[in-house]
JSON list of C-alpha atoms in Angstrom, two decimals:
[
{"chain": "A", "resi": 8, "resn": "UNK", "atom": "CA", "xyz": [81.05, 38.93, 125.72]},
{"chain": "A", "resi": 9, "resn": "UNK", "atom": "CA", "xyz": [78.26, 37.33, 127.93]},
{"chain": "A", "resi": 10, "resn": "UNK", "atom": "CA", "xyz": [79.53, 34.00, 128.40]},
{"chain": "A", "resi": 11, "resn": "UNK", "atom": "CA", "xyz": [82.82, 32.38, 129.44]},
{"chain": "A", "resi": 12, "resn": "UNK", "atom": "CA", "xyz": [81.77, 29.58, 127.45]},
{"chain": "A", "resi": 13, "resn": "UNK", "atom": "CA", "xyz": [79.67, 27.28, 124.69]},
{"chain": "A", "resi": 14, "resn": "UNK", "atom": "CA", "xyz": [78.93, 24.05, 124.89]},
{"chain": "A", "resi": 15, "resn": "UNK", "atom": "CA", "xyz": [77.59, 21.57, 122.38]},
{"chain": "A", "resi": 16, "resn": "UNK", "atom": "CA", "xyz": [76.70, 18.47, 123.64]},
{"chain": "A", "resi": 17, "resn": "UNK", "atom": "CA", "xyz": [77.31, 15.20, 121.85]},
{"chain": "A", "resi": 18, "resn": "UNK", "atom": "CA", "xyz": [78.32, 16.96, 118.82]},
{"chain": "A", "resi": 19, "resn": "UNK", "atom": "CA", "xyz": [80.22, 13.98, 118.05]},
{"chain": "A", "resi": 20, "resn": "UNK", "atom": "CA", "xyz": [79.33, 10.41, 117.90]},
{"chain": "A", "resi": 21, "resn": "UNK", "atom": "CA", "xyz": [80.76, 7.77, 119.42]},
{"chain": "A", "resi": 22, "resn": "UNK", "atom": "CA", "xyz": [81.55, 6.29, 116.19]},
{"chain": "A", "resi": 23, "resn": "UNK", "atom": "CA", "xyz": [83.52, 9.98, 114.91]},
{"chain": "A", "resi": 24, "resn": "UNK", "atom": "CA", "xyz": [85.13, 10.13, 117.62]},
{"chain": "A", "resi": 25, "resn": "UNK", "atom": "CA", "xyz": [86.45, 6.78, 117.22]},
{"chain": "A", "resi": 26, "resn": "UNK", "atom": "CA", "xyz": [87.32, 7.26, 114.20]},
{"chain": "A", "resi": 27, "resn": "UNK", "atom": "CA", "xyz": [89.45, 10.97, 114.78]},
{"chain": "A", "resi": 28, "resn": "UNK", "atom": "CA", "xyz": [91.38, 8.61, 118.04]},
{"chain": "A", "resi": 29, "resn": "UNK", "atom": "CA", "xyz": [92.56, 5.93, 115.47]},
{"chain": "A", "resi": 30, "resn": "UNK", "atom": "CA", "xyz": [92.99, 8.60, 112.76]},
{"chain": "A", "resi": 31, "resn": "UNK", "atom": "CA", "xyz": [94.97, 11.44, 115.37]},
{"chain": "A", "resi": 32, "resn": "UNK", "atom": "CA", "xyz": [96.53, 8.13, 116.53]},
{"chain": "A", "resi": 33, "resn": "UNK", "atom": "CA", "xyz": [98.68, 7.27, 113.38]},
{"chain": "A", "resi": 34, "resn": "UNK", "atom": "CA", "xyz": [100.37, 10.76, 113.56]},
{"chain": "A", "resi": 35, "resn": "UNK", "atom": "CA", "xyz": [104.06, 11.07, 115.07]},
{"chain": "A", "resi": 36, "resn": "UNK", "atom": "CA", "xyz": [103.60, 11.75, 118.37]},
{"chain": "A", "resi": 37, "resn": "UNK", "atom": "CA", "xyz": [105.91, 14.37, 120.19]},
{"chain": "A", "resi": 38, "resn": "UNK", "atom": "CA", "xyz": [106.24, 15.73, 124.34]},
{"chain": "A", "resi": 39, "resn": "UNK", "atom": "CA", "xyz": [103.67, 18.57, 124.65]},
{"chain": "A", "resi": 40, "resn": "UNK", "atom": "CA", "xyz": [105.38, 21.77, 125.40]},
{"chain": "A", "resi": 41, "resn": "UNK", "atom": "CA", "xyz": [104.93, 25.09, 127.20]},
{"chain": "A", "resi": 42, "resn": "UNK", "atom": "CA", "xyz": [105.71, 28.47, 126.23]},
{"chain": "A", "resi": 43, "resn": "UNK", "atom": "CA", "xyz": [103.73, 28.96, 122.75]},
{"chain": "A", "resi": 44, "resn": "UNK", "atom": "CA", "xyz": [104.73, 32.30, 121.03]},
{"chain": "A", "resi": 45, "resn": "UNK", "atom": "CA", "xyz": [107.80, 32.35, 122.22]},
{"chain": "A", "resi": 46, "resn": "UNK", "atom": "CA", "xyz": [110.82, 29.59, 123.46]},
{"chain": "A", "resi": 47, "resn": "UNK", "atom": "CA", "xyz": [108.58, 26.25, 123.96]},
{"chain": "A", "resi": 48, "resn": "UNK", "atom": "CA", "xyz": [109.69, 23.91, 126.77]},
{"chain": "A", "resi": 49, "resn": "UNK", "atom": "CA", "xyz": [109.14, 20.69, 128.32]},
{"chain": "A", "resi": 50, "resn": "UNK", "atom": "CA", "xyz": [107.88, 20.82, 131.69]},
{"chain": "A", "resi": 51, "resn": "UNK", "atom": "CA", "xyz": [106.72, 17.93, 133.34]},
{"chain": "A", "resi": 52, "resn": "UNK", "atom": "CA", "xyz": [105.66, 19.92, 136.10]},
{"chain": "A", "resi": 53, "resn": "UNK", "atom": "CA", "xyz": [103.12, 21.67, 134.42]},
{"chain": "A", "resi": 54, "resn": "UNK", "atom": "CA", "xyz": [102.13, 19.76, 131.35]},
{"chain": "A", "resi": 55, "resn": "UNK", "atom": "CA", "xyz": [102.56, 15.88, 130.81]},
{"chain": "A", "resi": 56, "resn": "UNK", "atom": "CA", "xyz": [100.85, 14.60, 127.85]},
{"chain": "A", "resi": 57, "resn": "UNK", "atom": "CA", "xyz": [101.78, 13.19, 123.87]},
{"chain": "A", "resi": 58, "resn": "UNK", "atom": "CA", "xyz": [100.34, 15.61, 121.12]},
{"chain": "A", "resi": 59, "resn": "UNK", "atom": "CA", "xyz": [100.21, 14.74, 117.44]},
{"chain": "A", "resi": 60, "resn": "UNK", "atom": "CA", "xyz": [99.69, 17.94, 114.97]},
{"chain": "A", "resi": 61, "resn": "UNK", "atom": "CA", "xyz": [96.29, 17.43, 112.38]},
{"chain": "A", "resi": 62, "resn": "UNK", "atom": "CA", "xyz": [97.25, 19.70, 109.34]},
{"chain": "A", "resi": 63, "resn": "UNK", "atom": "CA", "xyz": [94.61, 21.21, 108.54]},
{"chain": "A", "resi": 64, "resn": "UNK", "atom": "CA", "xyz": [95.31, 20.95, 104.63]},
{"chain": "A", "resi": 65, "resn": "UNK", "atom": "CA", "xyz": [94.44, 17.26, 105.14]},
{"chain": "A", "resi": 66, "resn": "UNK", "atom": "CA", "xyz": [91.80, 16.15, 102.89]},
{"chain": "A", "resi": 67, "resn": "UNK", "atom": "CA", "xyz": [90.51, 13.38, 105.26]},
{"chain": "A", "resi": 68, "resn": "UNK", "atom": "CA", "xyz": [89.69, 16.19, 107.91]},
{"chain": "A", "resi": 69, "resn": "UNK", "atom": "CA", "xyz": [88.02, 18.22, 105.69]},
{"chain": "A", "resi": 70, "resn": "UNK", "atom": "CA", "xyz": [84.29, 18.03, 106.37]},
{"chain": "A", "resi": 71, "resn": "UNK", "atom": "CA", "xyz": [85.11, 17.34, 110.58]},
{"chain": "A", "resi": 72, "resn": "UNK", "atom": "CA", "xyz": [86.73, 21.13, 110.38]},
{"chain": "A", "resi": 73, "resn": "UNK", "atom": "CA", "xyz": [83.79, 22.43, 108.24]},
{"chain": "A", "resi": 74, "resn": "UNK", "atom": "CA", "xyz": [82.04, 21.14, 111.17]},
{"chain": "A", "resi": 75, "resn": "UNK", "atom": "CA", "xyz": [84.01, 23.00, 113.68]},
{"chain": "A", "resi": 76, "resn": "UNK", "atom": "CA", "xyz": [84.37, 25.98, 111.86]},
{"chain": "A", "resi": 77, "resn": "UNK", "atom": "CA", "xyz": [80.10, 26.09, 112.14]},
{"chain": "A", "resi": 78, "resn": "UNK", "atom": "CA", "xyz": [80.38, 25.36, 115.45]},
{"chain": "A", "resi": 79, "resn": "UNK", "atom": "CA", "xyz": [82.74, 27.95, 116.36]},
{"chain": "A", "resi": 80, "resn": "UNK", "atom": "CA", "xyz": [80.80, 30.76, 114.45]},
{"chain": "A", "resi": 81, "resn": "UNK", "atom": "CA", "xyz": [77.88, 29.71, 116.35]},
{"chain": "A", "resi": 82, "resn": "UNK", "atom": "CA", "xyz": [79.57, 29.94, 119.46]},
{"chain": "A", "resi": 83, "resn": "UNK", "atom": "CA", "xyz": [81.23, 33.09, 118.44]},
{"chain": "A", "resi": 84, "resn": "UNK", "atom": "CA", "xyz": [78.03, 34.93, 117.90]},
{"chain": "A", "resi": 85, "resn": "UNK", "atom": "CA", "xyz": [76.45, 33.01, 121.07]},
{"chain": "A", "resi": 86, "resn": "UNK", "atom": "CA", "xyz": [78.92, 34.64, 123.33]},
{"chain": "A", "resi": 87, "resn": "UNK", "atom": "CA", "xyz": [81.76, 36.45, 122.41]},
{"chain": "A", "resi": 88, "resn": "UNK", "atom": "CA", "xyz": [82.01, 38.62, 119.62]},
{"chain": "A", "resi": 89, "resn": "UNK", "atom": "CA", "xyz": [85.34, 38.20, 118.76]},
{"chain": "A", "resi": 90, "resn": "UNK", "atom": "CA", "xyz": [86.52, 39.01, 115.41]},
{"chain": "A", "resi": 91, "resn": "UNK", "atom": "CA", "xyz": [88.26, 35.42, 114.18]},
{"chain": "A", "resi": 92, "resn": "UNK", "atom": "CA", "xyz": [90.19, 34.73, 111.17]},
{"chain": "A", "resi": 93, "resn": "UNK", "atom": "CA", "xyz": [90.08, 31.34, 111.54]},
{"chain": "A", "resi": 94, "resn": "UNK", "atom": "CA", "xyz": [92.13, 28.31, 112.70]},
{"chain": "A", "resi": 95, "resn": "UNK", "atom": "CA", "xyz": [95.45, 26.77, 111.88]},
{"chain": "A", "resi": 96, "resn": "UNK", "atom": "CA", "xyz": [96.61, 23.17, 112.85]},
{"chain": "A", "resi": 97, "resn": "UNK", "atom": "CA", "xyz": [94.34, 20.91, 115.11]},
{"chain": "A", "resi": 98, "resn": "UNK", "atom": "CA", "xyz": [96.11, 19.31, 118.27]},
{"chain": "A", "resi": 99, "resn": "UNK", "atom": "CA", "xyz": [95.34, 16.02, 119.18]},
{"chain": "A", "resi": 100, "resn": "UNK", "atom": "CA", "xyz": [96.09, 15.16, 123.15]},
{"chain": "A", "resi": 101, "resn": "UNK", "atom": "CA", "xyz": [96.65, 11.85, 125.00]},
{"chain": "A", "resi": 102, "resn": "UNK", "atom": "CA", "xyz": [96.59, 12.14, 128.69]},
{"chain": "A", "resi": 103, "resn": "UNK", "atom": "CA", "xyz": [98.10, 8.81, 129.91]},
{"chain": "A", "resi": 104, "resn": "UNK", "atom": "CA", "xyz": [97.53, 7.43, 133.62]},
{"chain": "A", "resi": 105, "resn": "UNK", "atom": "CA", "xyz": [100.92, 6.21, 133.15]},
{"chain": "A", "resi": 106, "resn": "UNK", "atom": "CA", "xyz": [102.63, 9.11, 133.93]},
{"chain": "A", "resi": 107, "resn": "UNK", "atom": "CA", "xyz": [99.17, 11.22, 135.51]},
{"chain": "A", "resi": 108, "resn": "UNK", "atom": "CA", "xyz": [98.87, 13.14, 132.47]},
{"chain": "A", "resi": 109, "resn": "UNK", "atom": "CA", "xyz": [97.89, 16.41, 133.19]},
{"chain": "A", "resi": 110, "resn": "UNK", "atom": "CA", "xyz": [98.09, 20.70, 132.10]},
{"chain": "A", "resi": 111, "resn": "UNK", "atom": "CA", "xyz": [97.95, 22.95, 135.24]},
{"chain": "A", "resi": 112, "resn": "UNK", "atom": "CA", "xyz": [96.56, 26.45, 134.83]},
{"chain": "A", "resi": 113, "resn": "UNK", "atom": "CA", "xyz": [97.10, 28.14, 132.14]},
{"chain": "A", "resi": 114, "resn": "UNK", "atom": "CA", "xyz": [95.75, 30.83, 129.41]},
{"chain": "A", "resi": 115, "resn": "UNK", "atom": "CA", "xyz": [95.48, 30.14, 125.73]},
{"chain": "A", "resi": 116, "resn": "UNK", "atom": "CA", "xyz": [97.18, 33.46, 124.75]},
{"chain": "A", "resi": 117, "resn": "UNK", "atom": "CA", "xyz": [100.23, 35.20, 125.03]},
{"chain": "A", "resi": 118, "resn": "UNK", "atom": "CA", "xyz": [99.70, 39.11, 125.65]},
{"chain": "A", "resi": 119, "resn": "UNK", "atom": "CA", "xyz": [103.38, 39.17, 124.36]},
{"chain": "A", "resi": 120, "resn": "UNK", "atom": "CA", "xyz": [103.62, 38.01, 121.18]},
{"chain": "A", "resi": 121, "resn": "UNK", "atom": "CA", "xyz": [104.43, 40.12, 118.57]},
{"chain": "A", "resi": 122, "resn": "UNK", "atom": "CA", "xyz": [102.70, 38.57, 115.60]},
{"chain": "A", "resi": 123, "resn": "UNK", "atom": "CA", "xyz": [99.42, 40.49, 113.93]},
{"chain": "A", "resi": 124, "resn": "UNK", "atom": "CA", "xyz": [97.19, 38.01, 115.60]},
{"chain": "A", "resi": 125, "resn": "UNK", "atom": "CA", "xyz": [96.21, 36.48, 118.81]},
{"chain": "A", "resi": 126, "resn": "UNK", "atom": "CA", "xyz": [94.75, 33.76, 119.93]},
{"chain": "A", "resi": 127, "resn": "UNK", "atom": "CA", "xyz": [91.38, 34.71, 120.83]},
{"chain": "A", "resi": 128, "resn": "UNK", "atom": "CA", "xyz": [88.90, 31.33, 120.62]},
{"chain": "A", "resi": 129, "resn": "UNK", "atom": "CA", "xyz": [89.63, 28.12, 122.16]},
{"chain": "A", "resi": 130, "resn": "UNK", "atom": "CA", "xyz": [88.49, 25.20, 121.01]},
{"chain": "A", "resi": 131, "resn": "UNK", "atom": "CA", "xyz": [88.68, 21.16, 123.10]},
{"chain": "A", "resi": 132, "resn": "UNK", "atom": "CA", "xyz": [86.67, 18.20, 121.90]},
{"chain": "A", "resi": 133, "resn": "UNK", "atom": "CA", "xyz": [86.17, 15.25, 124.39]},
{"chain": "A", "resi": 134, "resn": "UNK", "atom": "CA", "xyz": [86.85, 11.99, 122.27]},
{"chain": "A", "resi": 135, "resn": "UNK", "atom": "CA", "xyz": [87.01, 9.47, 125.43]},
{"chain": "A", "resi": 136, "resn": "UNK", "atom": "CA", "xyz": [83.86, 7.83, 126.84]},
{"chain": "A", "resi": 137, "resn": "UNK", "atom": "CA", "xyz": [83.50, 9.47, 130.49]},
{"chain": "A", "resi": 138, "resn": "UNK", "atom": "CA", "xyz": [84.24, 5.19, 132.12]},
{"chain": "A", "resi": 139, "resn": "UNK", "atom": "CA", "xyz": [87.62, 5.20, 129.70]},
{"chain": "A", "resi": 140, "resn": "UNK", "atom": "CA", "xyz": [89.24, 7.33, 132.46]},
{"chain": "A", "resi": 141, "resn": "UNK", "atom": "CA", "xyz": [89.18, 8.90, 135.83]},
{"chain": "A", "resi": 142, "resn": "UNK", "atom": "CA", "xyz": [90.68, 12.54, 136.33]},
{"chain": "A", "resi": 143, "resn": "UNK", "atom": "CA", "xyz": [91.65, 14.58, 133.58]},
{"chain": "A", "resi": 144, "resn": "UNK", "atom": "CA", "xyz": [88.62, 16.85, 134.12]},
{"chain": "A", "resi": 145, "resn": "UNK", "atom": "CA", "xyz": [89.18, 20.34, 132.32]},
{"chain": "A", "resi": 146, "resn": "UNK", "atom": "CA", "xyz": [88.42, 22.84, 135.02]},
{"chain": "A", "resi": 147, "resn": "UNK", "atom": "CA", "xyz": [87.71, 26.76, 134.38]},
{"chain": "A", "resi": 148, "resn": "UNK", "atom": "CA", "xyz": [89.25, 29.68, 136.64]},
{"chain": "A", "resi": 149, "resn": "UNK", "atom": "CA", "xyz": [86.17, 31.47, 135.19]},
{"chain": "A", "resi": 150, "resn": "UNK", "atom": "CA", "xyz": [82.71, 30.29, 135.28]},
{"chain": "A", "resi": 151, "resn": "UNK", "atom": "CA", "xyz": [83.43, 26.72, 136.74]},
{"chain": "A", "resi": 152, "resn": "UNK", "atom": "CA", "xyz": [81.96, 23.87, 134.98]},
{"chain": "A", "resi": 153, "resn": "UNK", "atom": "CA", "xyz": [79.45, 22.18, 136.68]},
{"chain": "A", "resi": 154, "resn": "UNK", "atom": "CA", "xyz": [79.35, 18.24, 137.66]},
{"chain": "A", "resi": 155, "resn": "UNK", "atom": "CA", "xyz": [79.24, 16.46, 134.29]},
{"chain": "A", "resi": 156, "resn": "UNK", "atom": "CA", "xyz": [79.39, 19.27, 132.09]},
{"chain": "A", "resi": 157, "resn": "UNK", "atom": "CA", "xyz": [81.55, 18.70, 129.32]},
{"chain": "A", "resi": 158, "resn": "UNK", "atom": "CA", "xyz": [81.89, 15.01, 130.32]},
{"chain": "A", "resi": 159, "resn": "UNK", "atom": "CA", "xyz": [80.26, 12.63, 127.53]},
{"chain": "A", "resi": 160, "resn": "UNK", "atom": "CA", "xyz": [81.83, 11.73, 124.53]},
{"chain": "A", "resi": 161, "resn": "UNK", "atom": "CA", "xyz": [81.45, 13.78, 121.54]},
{"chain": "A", "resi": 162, "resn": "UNK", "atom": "CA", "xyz": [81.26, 17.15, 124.06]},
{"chain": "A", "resi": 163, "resn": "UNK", "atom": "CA", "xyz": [82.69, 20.29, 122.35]},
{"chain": "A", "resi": 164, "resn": "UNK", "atom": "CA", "xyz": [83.33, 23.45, 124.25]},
{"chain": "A", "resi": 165, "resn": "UNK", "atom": "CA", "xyz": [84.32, 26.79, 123.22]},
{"chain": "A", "resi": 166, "resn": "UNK", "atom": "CA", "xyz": [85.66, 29.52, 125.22]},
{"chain": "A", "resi": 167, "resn": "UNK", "atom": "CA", "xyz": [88.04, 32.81, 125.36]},
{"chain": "A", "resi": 168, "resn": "UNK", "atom": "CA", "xyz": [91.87, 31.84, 125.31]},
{"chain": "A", "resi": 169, "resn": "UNK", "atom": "CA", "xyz": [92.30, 34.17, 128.02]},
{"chain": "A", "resi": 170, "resn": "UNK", "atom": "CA", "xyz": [89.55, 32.20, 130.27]},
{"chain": "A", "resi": 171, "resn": "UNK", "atom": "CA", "xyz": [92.48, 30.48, 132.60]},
{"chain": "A", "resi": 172, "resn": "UNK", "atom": "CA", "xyz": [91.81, 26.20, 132.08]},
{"chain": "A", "resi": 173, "resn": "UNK", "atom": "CA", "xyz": [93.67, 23.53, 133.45]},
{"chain": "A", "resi": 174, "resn": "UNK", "atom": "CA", "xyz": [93.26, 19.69, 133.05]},
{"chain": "A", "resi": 175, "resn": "UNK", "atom": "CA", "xyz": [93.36, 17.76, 136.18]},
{"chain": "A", "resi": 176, "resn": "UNK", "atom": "CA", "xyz": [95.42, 14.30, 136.49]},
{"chain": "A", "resi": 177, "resn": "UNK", "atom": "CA", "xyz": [94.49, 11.43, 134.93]},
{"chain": "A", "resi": 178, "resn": "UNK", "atom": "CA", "xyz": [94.34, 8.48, 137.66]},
{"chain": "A", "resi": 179, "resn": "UNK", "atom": "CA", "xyz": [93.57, 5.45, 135.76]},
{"chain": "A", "resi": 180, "resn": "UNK", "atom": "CA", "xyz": [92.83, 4.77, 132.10]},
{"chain": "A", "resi": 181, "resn": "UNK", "atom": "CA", "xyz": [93.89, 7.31, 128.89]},
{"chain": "A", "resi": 182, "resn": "UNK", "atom": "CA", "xyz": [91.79, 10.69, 127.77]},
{"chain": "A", "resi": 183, "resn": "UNK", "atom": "CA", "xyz": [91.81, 11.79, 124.05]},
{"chain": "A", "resi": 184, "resn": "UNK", "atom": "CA", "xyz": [90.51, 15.35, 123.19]},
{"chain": "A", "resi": 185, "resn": "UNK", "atom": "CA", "xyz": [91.02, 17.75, 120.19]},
{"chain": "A", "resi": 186, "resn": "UNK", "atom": "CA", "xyz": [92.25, 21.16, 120.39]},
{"chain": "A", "resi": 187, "resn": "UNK", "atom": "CA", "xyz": [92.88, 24.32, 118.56]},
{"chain": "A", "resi": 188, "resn": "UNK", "atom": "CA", "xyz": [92.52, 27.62, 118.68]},
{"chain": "A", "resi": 189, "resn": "UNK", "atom": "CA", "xyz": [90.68, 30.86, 116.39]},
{"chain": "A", "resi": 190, "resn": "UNK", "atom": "CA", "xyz": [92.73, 33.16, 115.73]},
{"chain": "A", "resi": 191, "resn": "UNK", "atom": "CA", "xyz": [92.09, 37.02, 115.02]},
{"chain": "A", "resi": 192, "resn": "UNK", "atom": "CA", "xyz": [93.61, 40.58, 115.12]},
{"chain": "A", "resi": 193, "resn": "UNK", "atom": "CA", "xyz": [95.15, 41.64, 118.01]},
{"chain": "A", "resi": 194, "resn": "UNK", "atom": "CA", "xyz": [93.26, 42.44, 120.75]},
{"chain": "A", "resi": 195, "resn": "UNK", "atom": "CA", "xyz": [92.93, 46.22, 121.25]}
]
């Protein structure tokens, strides 16, 4: 590994990203949770926010998550080496100024789990336009992000599920991004 992340900037227009709010939009939305890979929670403490779940069978998607899964090999081979198996379901995230939508620090993966694979790439798209929103800045424990990194529109970013992340509060407005994670055998 020799990065603690990729970025692609502007991978996205502003016109695909419109479209993937409005589409992630018509989805049932549900509380976002805690605890994946084992019991999952509410806490409002740590994590306030509305997720809908993209299947990634859907034939709508298909060409945005051949997309992604170039993107991710890229940044796989750019700067981490893992060995990936792919990716499951696609979250889609609203963080609301309504109730300061927010995730505090946290890790991707669970060193727990007892399943054959792990969560080894993550994966967030920025759908908002930077002036829909103030706040809700995703911050690395690793190899901060510098000012206005990973800010525009259409801003993809890859990095380890183990690199510790957190979104900030949202203050005013509403923040869209897409997430999901690659998956391969367990770390050894």
């Amino acid at each position: 590994m020799n990065s603690w992340w990729q970025l692609f900037s502007k991978a996205f227009t502003e016109q695909e990203c419109q479209w993937l709010i409005d589409y992630g939009a018509k989805h049932s939305p549900v509380q976002a949770t805690v605890g994946h890979g084992g019991k999952s929670v509410v806490d409002d403490h740590l994590r306030r926010s509305t997720v809908r779940w993209l299947n990634r069978s859907d034939a709508a998607l298909t060409p945005f998550f051949a997309r992604l899964e170039k993107m991710a090999l890229q940044a796989n081979a750019n700067a981490f080496g893992f060995d990936l198996a792919g990716f499951h379901e696609v979250q889609f995230t609203e963080y609301n100024a309504d109730n300061s939508g927010t995730y505090g620090w946290h890790e991707d993966l669970n060193w727990t789990k007892n399943t054959p694979f792990d969560r080894k790439m993550s994966m967030v798209i920025q759908l908002s336009k930077p002036d829909d929103y103030t706040g809700g800045k995703l911050e690395f424990a690793h190899d901060p992000l510098k000012e206005g990194q990973f800010s525009n529109q259409g801003d993809v970013i890859f990095f380890p599920s183990f690199n510790r992340h957190r979104v900030t509060p949202v203050k005013l407005g509403v923040r869209y991004s897409l997430v999901t994670w690659f998956v391969g055998p367990k770390f050894r």
